[in-house]
Coordinates of C-alpha atoms in Angstrom, one line a residue:
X101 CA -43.0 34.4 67.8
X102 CA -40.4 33.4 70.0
X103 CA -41.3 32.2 73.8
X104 CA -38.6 31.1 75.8
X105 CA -39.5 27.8 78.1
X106 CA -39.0 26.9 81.8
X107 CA -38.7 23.4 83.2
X108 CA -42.6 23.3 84.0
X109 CA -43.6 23.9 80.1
X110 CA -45.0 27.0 80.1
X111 CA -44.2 29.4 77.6
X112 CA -43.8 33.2 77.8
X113 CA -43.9 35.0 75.0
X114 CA -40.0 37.3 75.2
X115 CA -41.4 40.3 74.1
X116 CA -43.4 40.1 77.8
X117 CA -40.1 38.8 79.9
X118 CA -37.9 42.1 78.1
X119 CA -35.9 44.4 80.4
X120 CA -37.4 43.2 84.3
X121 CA -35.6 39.0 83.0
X122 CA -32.8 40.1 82.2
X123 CA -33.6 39.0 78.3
X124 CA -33.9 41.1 75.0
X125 CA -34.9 40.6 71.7
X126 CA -33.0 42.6 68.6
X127 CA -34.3 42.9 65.1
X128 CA -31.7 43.2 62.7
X129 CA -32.2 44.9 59.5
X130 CA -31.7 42.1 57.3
X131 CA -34.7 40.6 59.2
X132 CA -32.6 37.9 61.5
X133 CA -33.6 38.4 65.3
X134 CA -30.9 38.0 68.2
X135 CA -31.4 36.8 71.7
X136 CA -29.3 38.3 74.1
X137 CA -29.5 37.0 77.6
X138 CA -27.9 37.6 80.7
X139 CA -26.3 34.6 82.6
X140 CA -28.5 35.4 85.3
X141 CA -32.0 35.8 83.8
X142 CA -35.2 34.3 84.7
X143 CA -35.1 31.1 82.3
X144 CA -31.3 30.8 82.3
X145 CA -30.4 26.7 83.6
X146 CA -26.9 25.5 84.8
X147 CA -26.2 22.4 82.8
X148 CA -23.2 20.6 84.1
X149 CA -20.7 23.9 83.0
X150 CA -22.6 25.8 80.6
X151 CA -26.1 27.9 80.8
X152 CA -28.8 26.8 78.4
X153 CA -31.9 28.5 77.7
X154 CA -34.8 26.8 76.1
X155 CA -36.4 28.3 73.6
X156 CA -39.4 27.9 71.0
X157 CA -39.0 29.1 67.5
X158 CA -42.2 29.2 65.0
X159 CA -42.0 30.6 61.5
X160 CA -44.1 32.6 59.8
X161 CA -46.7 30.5 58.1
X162 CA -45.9 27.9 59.8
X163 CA -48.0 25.6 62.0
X164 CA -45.0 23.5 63.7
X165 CA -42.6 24.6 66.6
X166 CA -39.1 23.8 66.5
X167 CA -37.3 23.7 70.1
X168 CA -34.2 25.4 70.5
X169 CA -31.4 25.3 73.4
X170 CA -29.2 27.9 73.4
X171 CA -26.1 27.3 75.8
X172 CA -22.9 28.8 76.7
X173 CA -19.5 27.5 78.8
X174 CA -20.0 28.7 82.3
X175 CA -17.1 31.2 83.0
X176 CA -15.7 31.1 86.4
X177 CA -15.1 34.7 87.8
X178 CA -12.1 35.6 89.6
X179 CA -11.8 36.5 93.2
X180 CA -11.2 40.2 92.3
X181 CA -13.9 40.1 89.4
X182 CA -16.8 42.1 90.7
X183 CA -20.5 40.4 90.4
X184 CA -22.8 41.5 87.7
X185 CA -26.0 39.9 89.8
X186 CA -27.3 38.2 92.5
X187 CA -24.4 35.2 93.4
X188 CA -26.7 32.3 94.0
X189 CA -28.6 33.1 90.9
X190 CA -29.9 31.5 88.2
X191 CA -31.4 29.3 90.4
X192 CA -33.7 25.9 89.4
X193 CA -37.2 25.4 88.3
X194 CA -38.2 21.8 88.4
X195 CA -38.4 21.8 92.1
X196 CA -40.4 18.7 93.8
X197 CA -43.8 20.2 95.2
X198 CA -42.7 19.5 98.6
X199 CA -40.1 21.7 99.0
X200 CA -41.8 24.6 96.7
X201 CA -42.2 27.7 98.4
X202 CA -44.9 30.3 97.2
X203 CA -44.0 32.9 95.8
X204 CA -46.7 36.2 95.5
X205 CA -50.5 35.9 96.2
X206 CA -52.3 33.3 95.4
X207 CA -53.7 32.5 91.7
X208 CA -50.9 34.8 90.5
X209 CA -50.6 34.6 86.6
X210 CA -47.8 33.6 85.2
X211 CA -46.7 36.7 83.4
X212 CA -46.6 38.1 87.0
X213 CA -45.0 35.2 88.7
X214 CA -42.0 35.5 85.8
X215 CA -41.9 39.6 86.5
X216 CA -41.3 37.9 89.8
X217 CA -38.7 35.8 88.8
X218 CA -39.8 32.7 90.1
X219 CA -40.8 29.9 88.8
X220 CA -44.8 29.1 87.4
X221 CA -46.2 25.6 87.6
X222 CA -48.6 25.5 84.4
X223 CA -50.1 21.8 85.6
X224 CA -51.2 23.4 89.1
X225 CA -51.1 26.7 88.0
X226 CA -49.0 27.7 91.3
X227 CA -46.0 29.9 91.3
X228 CA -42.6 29.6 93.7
X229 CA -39.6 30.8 94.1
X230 CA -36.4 29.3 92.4
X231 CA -34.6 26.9 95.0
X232 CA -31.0 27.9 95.9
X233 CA -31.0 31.2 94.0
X234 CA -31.1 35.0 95.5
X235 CA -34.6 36.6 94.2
X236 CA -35.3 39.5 92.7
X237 CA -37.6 40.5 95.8
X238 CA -34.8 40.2 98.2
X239 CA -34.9 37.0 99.6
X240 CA -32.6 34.2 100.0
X241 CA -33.9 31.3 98.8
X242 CA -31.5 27.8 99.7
X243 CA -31.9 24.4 100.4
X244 CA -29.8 22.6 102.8
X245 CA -29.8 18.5 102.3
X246 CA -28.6 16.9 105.5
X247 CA -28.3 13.1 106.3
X248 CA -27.2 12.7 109.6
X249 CA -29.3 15.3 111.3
X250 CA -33.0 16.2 112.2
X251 CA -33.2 19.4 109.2
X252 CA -36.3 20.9 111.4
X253 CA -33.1 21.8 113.9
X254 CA -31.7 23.8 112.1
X255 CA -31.8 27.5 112.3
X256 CA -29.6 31.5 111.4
X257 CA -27.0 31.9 113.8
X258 CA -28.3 33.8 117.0
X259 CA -31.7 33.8 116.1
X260 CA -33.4 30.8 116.7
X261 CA -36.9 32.1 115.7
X262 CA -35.3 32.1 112.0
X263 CA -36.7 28.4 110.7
X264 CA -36.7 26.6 108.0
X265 CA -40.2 26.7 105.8
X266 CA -40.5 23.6 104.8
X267 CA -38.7 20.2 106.3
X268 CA -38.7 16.7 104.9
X269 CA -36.9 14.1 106.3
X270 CA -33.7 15.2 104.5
X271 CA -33.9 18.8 103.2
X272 CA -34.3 21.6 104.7
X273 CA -35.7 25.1 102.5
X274 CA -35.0 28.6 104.0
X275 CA -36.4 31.9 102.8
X276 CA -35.0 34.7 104.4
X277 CA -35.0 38.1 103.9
X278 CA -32.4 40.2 103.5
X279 CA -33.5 42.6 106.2
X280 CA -33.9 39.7 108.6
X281 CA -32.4 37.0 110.9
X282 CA -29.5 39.5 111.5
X283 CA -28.2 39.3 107.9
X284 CA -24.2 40.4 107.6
X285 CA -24.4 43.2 104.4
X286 CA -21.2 44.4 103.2
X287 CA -20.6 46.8 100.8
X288 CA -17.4 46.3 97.3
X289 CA -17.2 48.1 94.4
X290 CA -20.6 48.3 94.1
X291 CA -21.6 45.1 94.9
X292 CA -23.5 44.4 98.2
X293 CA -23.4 41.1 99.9
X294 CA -25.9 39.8 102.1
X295 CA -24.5 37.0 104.3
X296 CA -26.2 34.1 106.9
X297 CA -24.9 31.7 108.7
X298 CA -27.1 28.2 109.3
X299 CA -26.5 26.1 112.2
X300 CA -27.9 23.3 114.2
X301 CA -29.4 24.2 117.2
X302 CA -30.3 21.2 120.2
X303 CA -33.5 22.5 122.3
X304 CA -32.9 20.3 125.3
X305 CA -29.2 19.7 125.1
X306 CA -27.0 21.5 127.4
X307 CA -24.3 22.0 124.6
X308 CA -24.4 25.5 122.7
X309 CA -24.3 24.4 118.9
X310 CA -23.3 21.2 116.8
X311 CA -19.7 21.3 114.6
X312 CA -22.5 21.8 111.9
X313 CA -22.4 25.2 110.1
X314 CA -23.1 26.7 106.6
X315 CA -22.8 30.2 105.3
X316 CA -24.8 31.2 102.5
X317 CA -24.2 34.8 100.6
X318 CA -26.3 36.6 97.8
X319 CA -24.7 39.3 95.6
X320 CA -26.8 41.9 94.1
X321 CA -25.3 44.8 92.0
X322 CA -27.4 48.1 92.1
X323 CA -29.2 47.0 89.3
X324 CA -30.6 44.4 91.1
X325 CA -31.9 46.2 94.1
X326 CA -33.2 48.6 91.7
X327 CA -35.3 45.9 90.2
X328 CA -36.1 44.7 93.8
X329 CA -37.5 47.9 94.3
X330 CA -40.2 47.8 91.6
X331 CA -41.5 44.6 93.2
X332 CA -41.4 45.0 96.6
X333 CA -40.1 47.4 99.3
X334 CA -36.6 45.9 100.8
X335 CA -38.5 47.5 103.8
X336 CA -41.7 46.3 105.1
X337 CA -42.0 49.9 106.6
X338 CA -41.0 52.3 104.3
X339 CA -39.8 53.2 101.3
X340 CA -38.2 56.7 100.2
X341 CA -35.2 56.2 97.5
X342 CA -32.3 56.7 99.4
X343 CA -33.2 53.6 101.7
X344 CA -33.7 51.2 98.4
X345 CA -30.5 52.5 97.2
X346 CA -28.1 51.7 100.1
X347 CA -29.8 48.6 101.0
X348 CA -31.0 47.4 104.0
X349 CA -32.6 48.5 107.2
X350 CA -30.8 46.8 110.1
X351 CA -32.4 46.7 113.6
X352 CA -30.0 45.6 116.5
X353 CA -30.4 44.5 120.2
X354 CA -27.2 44.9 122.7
X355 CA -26.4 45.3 126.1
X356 CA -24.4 47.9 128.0
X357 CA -21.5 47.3 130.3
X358 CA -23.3 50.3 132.7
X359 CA -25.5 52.8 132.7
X360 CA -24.0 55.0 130.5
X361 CA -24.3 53.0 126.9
X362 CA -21.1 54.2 126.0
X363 CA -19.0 50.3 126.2
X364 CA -21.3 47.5 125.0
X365 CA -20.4 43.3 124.8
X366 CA -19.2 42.2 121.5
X367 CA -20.9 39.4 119.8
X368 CA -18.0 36.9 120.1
X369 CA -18.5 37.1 124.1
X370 CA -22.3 35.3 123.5
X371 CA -23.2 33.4 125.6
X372 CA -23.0 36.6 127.8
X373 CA -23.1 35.3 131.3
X374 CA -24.7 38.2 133.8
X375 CA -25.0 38.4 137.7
X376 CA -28.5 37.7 139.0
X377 CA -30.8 40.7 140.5
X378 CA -28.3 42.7 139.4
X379 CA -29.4 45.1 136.3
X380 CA -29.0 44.7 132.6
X381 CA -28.9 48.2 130.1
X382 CA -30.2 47.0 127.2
X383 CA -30.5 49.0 123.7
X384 CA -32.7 48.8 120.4
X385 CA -31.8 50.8 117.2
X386 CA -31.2 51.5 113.8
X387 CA -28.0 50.3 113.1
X388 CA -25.3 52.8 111.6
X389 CA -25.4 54.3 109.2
X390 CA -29.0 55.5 109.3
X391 CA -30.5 55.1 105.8
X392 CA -33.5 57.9 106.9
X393 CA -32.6 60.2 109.5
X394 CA -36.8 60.8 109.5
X395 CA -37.4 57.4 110.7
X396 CA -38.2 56.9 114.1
X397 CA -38.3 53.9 116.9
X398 CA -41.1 52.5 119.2
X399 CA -40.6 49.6 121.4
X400 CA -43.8 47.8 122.0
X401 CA -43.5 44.2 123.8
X402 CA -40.3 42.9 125.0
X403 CA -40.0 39.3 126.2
X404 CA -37.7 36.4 127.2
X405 CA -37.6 33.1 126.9
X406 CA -35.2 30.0 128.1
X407 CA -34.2 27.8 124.9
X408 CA -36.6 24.8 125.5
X409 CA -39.1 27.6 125.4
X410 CA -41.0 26.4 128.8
X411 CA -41.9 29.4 129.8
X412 CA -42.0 32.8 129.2
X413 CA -41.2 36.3 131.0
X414 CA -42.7 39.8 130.0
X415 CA -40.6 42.3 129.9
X416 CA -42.3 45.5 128.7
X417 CA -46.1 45.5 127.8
X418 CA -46.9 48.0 125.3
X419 CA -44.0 50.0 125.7
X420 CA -44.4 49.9 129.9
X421 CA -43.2 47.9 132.6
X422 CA -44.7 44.5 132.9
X423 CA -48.0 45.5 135.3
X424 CA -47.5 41.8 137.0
X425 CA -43.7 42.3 137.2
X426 CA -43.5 43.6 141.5
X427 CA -40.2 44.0 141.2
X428 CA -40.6 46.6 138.6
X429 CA -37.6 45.7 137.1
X430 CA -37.8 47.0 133.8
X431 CA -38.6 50.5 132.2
X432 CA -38.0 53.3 129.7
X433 CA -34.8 55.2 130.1
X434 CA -33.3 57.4 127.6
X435 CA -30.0 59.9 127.9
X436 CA -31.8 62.8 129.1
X437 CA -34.2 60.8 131.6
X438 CA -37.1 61.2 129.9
X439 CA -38.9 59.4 126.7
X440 CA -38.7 61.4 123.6
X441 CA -41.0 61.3 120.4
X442 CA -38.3 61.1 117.6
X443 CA -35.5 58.7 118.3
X444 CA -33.5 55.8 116.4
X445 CA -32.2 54.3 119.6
X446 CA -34.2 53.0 122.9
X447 CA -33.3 52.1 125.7
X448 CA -34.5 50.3 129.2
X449 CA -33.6 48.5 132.3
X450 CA -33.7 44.7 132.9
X451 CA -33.1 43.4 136.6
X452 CA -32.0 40.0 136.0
X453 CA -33.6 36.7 136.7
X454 CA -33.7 33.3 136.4
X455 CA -36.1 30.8 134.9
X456 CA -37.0 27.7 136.8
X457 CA -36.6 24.2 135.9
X458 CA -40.1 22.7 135.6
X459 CA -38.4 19.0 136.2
X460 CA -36.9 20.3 139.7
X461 CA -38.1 23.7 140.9
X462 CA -34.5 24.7 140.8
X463 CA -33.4 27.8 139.0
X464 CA -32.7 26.8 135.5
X465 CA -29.3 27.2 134.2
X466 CA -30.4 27.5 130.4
X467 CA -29.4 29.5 127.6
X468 CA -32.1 32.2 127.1
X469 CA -33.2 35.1 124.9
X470 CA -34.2 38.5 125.0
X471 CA -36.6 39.9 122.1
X472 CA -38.5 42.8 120.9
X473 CA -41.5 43.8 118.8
X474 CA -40.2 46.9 117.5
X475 CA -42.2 49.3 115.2
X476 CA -40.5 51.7 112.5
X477 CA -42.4 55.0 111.7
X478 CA -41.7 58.6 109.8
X479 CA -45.0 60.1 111.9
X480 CA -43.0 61.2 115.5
X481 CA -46.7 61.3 116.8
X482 CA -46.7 57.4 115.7
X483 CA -43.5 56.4 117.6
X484 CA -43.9 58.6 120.9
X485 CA -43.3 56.1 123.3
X486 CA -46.9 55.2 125.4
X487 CA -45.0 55.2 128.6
X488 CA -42.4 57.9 130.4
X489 CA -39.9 57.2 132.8
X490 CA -40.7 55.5 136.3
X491 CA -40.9 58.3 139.2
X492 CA -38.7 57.8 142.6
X493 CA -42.4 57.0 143.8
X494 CA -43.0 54.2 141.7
X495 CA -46.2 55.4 139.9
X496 CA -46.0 55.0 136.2
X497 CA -47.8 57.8 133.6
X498 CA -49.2 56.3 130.4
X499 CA -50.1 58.3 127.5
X500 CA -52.3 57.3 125.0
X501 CA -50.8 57.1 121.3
X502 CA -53.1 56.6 118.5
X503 CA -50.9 54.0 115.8
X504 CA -51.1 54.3 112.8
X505 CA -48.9 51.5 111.4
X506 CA -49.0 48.1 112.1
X507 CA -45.7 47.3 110.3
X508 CA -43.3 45.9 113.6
X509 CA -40.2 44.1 113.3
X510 CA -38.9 41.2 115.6
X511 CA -35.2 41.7 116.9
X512 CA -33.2 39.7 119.6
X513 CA -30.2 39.2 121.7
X514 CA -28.7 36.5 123.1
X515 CA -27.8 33.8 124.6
X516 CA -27.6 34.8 127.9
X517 CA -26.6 32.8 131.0
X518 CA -28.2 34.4 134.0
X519 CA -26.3 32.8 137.6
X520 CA -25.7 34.1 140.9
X521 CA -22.2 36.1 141.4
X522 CA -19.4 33.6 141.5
X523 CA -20.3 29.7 141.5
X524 CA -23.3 30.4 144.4
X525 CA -26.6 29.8 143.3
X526 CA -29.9 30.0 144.9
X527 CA -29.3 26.5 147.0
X528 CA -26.1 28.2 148.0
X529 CA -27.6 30.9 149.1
X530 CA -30.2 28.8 151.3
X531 CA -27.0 26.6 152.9
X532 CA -25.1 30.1 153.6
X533 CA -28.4 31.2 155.1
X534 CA -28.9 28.0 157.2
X535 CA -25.2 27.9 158.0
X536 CA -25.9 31.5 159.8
X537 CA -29.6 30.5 161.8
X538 CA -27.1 27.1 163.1
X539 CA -24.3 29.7 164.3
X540 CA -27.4 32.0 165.5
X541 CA -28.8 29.4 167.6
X542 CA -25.4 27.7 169.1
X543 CA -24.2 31.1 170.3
X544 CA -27.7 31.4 171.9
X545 CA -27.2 28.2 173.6
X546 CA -23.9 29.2 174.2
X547 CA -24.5 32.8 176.5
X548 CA -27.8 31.0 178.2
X549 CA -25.4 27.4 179.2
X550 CA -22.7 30.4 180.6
X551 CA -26.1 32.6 182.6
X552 CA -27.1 29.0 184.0
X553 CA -23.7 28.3 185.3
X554 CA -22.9 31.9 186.7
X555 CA -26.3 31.9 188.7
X556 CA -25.4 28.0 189.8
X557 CA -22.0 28.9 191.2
X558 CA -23.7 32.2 192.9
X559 CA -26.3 29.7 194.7
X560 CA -23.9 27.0 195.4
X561 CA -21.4 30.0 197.1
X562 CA -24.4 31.4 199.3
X563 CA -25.5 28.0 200.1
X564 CA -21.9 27.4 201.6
X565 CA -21.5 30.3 203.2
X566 CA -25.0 30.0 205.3
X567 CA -23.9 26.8 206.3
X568 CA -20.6 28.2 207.9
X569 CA -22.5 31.1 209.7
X570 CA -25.1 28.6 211.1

């Protein structure tokens, strides 16, 4: 018998962690057995600079088991030396139970939590993913110790809603897909890189984001997403070969510079800062290159909100214009003027607005955020959109869609500064509006003071020249 042996005790037999651990046994003919292992597998440890993996030996007949480490010199890789696995592998067991994350369902055995490749508690007979490591489920998996700021503030570039899981006073533990929070995926030699960036992010502060920043990146070779694909879809919605095999499925949100979505605003113009009542072209799709050209898009609920969250603004319901919106400032638009069944891109209208401050009533000058509740779907039936296009008259048509799939994705935009044209605000506009009842009234004044003294002189003149007659 030869189990290998993670940090929690438990054994697992090798013969069970062969092929999906990335460890294999070999019997030799003259009756020796070799252990191969990859750096990367699921019991592999980093050891100052070497990898050990702890074995248990037991021979035949024998009653007794001997311990064994094996170790080798961690070897550095070259910036031109392609990855052979996931970068932020092997990861740690061990971890403290307050920063463990679980991984699978609960009361998950261990043979399944080490298919997994996490980590299995044998004391509380819980299972959780390796800390700082890239699983083979396709999630990144990091810890971020901080001293000198709140870890609960922290949060993925650009999307705020991205959190950490768990927060102690010091440490902060992300899992994030690598389908969500806007991951970065780029594509070398075979390797795909999946990249976020973590920031600090100050709800009630009027500054954008701290000096504090960290990027974190996993590697995976296709290997690896092939194993990824035996344990779960990479996609929550889907999953034919070709998408597994080129990676991701990337939703985006942006906003056109007219009506004509032909020019968006690059990202490194956010905060975007738009004119108020005036309208915003706003897009959701797949992001190019399609990996399914049979996939299809349904916009659902869109909403925004300012960043201290204290209120909230419905853009689309189900698809539709808000019903309590009397502007009727959003709604469906598509190239040909009319809502297809089967498309990858959507598109409506947003006339502006502003939130207001609930301190001073004022219009509040805060960062805020578009999002969308998005639903991916092979069925064109599935992803008609409920709602056509707004008629001249104002009267909106709704058809009924029966869903199939409840599988939606979150996506976002933003931040967005929302002011009047120029440096006049909604006080301005009150003084310019005052300014022109004052001038109203003086001019007034002005024509009846002029009618009094014409109609004076006229009296005083026929006054005079009745005296002279009499």
């Amino acid at each position: 018998p030869l189990p290998s042996v993670d940090k929690s005790g438990a054994a697992v037999p090798v013969s069970q962690s062969e092929d999906h651990c990335g460890v294999r046994v070999v019997r030799e003919k003259n009756r020796n057995l070799s252990f191969l292992s990859r750096p990367d597998s699921c019991y592999a440890q980093i050891e100052h600079n070497r990898v050990v993996i702890p074995l248990q030996v037991q021979l035949r007949g024998e009653d007794q088991w001997f311990r064994v480490n094996i170790s080798c010199p961690l070897r550095k890789r070259s910036s031109n030396e392609a990855s052979v696995g996931p970068k932020l592998l092997p990861g740690k067991c061990g971890t403290v139970k307050a920063l463990q994350v679980d991984c699978g369902h609960q009361g998950i055995s261990s043979q399944a939590c080490t298919k997994r490749g996490c980590c299995y508690d044998a004391h509380h007979s819980t299972c959780y993913y390796r800390l700082n490591a890239c699983s083979l489920d396709g999630n990144f998996v990091f810890s971020v110790e901080v001293t000198d700021i709140n870890p609960g503030n922290l949060t993925v570039k650009g999307h705020p809603e991205c959190r950490p899981v768990v927060s102690t006073a010091d440490t902060a533990v992300f899992k994030i897909g690598v389908t969500e929070c806007g991951t970065k995926k780029k594509e070398h030699e075979g390797v795909v890189t999946y990249e976020v960036e973590v920031e600090e992010r100050h709800a009630h502060s009027k500054a954008k984001y701290s000096p504090y920043s960290l990027q974190v990146q996993c590697e995976y070779a296709a290997s690896d997403l092939q194993r990824a694909a035996k344990l779960r879809s990479l996609y929550a919605v889907t999953n034919p070969p070709p998408v597994v095999a080129q990676g991701v499925l990337k939703l985006q949100m942006r906003i056109a510079k007219d009506a004509s979505f032909t020019s968006f605003f690059p990202e490194n113009e956010l905060p975007l800062t738009l004119p108020l009542r005036k309208v915003a072209y706003v897009e959701v799709s797949i992001a190019p290159p399609s990996p399914d050209p049979s996939l299809s898009l349904q916009v659902q609920d869109c909403f925004a909100h300012p960043v201290s969250r204290h209120s909230v603004w419905l853009l689309l319901y189900d698809g539709c214009p808000n019903p309590l919106d009397n502007m009727r400032g959003s709604f469906p638009v598509d190239k040909q003027g009319k809502t297809t069944s089967h498309s990858q891109v959507r598109r409506f209208n947003v006339k502006t607005f502003a939130f207001l401050d609930p301190q001073t009533g004022h219009p509040s000058e805060e960062e805020m955020y578009f999002y969308c509740w998005v639903e991916i779907c092979t069925d064109d039936v599935d992803c008609a959109q409920s709602c056509t296009i707004i008629s001249a008259d104002g009267e909106r048509q709704r058809r009924e869609i029966p869903t199939k799939s409840d599988q939606l994705q979150l996506v976002s935009y933003g931040p967005l500064l929302l002011r009047q044209n120029g440096t006049e605000g909604e006080s301005g506009l009150c003084v310019k509006q005052t300014a022109m009842l004052r001038v109203t009234v003086f001019v007034i004044s002005g024509v009846a003071a002029a009618l009094l003294l014409t109609l004076l002189f006229i009296l005083i003149s026929n006054v005079t020249k009745w005296t002279k007659k009499k």
